[in-house]
Short mmCIF file of C-alpha atoms and ligand atoms in Angstrom, two decimals:
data_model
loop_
_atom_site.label_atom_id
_atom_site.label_comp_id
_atom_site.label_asym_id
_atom_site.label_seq_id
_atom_site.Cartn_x
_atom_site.Cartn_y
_atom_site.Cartn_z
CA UNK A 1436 0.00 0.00 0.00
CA UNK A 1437 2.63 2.44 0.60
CA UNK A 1438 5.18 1.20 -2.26
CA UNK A 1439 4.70 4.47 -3.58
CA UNK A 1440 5.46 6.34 -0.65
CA UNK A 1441 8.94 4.50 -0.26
CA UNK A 1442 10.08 5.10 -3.66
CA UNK A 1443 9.21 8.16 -4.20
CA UNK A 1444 11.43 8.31 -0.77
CA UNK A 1445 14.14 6.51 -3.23
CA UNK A 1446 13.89 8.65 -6.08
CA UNK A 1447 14.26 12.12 -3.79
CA UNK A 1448 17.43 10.47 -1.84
CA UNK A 1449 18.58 9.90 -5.01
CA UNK A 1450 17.77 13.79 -6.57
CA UNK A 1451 19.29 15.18 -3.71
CA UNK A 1452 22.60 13.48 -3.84
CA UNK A 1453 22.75 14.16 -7.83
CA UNK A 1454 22.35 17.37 -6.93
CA UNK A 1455 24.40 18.01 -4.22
CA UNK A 1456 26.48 14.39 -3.40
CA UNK A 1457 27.17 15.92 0.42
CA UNK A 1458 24.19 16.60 0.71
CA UNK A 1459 22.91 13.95 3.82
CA UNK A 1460 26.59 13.32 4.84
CA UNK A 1461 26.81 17.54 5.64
CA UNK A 1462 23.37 16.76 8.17
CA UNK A 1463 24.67 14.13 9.72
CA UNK A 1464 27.05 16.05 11.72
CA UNK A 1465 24.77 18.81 13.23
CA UNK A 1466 21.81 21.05 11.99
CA UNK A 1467 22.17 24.35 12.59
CA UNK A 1468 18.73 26.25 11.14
CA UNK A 1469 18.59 30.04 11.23
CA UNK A 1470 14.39 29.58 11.64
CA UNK A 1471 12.28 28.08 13.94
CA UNK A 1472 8.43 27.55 12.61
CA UNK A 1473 5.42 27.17 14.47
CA UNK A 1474 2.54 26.21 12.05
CA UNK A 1475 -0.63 24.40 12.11
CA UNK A 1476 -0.87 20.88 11.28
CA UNK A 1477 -3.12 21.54 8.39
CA UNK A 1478 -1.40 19.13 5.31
CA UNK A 1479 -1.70 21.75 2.77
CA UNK A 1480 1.04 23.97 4.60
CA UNK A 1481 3.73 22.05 4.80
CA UNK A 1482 6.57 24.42 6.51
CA UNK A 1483 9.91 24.22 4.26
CA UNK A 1484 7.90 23.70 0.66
CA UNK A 1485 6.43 27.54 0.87
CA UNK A 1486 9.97 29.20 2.09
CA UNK A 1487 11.80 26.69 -0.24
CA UNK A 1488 14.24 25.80 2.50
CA UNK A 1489 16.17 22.27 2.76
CA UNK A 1490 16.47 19.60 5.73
CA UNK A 1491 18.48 21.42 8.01
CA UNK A 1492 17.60 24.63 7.71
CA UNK A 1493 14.41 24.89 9.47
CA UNK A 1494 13.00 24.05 13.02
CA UNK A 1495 9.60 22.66 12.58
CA UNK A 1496 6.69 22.43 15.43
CA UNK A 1497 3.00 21.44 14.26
CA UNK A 1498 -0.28 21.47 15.65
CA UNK A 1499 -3.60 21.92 14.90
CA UNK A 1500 -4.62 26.03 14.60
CA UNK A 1501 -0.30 26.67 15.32
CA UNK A 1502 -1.13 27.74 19.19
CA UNK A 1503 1.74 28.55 21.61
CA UNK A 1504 0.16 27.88 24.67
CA UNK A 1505 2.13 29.01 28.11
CA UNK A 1506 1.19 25.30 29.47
CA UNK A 1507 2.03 23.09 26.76
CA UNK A 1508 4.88 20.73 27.59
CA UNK A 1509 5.55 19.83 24.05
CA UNK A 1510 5.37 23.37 22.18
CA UNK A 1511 7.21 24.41 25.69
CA UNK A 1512 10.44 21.81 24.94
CA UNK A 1513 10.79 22.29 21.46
CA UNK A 1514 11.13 26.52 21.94
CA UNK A 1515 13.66 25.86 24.41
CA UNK A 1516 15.82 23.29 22.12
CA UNK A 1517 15.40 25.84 19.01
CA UNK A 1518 16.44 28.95 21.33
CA UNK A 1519 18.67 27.96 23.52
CA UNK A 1520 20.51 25.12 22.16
CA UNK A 1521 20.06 25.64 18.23
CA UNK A 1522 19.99 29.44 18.73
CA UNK A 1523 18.02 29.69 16.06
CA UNK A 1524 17.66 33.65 15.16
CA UNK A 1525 13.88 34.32 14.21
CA UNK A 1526 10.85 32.16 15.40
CA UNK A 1527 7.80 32.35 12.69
CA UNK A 1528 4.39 31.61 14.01
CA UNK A 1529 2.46 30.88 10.73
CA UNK A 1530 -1.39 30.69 10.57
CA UNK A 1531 -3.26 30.27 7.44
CA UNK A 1532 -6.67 31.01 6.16
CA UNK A 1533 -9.79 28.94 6.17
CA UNK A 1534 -7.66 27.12 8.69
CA UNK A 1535 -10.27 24.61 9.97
CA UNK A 1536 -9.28 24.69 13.62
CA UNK A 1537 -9.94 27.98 13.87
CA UNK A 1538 -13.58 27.09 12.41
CA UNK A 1539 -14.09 24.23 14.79
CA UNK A 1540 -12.93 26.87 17.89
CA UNK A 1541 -15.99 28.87 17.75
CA UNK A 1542 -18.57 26.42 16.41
CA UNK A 1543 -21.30 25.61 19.22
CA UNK A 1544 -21.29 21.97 18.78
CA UNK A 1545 -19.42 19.61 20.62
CA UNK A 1546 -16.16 18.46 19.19
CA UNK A 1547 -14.61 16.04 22.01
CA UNK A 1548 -10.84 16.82 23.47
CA UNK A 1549 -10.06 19.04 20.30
CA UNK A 1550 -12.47 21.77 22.04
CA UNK A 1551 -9.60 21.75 24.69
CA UNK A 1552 -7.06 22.47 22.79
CA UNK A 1553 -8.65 25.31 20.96
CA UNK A 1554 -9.99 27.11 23.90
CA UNK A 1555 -7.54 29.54 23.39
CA UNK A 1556 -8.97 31.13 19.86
CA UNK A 1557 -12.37 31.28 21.87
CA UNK A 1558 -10.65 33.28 24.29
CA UNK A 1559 -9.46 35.52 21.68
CA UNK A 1560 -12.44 35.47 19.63
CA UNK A 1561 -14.02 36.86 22.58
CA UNK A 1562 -11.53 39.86 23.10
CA UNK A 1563 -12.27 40.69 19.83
CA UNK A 1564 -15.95 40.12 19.64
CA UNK A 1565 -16.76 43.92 18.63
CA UNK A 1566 -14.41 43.76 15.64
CA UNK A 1567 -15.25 40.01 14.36
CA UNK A 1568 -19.38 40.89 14.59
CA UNK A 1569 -18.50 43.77 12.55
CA UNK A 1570 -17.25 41.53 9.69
CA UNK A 1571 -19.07 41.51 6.62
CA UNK A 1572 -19.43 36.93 6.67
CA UNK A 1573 -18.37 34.40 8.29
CA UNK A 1574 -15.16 33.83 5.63
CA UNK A 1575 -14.09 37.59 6.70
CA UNK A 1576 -14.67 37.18 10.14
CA UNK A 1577 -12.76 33.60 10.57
CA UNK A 1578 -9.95 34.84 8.11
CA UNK A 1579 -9.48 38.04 10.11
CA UNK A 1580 -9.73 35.16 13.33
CA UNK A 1581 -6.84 33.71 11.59
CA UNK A 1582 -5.08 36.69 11.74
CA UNK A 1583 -5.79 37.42 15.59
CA UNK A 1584 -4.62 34.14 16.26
CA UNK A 1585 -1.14 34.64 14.79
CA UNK A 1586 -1.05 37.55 16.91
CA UNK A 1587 -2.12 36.14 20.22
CA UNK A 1588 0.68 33.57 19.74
CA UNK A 1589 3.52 35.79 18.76
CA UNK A 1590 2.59 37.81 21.91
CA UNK A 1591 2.72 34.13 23.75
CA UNK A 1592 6.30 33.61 22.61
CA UNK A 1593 7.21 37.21 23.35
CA UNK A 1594 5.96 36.69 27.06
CA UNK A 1595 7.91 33.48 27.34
CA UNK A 1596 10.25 33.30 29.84
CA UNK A 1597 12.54 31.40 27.10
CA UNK A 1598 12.23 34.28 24.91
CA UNK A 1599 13.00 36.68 27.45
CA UNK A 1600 16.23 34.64 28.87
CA UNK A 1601 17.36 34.41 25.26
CA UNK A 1602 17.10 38.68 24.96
CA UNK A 1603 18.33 39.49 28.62
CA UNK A 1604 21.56 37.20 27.47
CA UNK A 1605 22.00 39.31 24.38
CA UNK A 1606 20.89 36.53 22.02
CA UNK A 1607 19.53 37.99 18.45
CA UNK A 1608 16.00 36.81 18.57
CA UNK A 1609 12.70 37.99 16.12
CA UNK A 1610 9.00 36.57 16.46
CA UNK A 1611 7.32 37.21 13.28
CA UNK A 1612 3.96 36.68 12.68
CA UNK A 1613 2.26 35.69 9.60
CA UNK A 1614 -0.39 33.93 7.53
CA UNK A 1615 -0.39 31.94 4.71
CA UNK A 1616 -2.96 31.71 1.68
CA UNK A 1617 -3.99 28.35 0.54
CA UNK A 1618 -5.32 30.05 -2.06
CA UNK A 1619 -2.83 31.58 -4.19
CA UNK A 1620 0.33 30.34 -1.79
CA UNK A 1621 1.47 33.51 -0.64
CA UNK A 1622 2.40 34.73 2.59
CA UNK A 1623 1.57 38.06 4.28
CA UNK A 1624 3.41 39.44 7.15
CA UNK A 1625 1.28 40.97 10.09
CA UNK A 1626 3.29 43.53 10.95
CA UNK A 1627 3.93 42.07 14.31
CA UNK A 1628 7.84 41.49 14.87
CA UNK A 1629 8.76 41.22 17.96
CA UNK A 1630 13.05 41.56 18.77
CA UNK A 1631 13.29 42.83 22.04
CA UNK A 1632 11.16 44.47 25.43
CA UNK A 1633 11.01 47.42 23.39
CA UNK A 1634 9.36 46.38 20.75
CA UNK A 1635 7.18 43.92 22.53
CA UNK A 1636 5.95 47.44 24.98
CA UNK A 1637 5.21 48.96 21.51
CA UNK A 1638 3.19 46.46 19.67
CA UNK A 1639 1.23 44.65 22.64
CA UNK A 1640 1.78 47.07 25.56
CA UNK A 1641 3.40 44.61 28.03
ZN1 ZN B 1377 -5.11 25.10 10.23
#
C-alpha cells in the first residue's frame, strides 16, 4: 500500500545526492537552522515547501490552529531546544486562512478533546468580539480570526520566559507573525515582529 510512498522516498534520496552528493553526509554532523516555525498541522502547509528551504535549515513544530500555549509541555520543549541550544535567530508563528481549527474553535457543537485544545482562539475570539461581529461573513470574520490568532501567539512567545532569557543574554532573537494563503500560496506578514522588550511594549503594551 505504501510502495509508492517508499520510492518516491528513493527517487528524492537519489535527486538530492545528484544534486548536491554531500548533501545527507553535511546533516549528519549537526543542523544548525537560522528559523524556527510554528505552524498548524493543516497538510496543505507544509513548513519548508512555501519558504523553499532544505532539511536542516528549518525548526519545525506542528499542531492543529499553530497555538503557543504558556502550558504546553511539548510546544514548551521544542522553543527551548530551538532557542537555547540551536539558537536559532527568528521564530515564525504561521497561521493560514480557512484554517479549519480555527472554524471548529468557535462552532457551538461539541467536538470532544479538540475543544480543549482550541480554547484559546475562543478566548481571543471573545476579546475581539466587537471587531469580528463587525465583519461583513463568516469567511471575513474567521480569516481576520486567523489573523488574531497569529497575533495572540507571537505575543505568547514574546511573554515566554525562554524568549525573554534568550534577549536578557543578548541573544539575536525575532517573532514574526504571519499567515499563509492556501489560495494563491502567498504569505503576508502581520506587521507584528517582535526583537526585544522594546518592541514587545510597543506592539502589545506589556
Ligand atoms: Zn489550520
Amino acid at each position: 500500500m505504501l510502495d509508492e510512498l517508499l520510492d518516491n522516498n528513493r527517487k528524492w534520496a537519489r535527486q538530492k545526492t545528484e544534486i548536491d552528493p554531500q548533501f545527507f553526509t553535511r546533516l549528519v554532523n549537526q543542523q544548525t537552522p537560522e528559523y524556527f516555525w510554528i505552524g498548524c498541522a493543516d497538510s496543505r502547509v507544509p513548513a519548508n515547501e512555501i519558504v523553499n528551504l532544505d532539511p536542516g535549515e528549518m525548526f519545525v513544530h506542528r499542531n492543529v490552529a499553530n497555538l503557543a500555549p504558556q502550558q504546553d509541555a511539548n510546544y514548551l520543549s521544542v522553543l527551548q531546544y530551538a532557542v537555547h541550544v540551536l539558537k536559532v535567530k527568528h521564530v515564525l508563528v504561521v497561521g493560514h486562512y480557512g484554517c479549519g481549527g480555527v472554524r471548529t474553535a468557535i462552532e457551538s457543537t461539541d467536538h470532544g478533546l479538540i475543544d480543549h485544545w482550541l480554547s484559546p482562539i475562543r478566548e481571543v475570539a471573545h476579546e475581539h468580539r466587537h471587531e469580528l461581529e463587525a465583519c461583513e461573513d463568516d469567511t471575513i470574520m474567521l480569516d481576520r480570526l486567523c489573523e488574531l490568532n497569529v497575533i495572540a501567539q507571537v505575543r505568547n512567545v514574546a511573554t515566554n520566559p525562554i524568549t525573554l532569557a534568550a534577549w536578557r543574554s543578548g541573544q539575536p532573537l525575532s517573532i514574526h507573525g504571519w499567515v499563509y494563503s492556501i489560495r494563491n500560496g502567498l504569505v503576508t506578514d502581520q506587521g507584528v515582529t517582535v526583537s526585544n522588550l522594546q518592541d514587545r511594549l510597543e506592539i502589545f503594551g506589556v
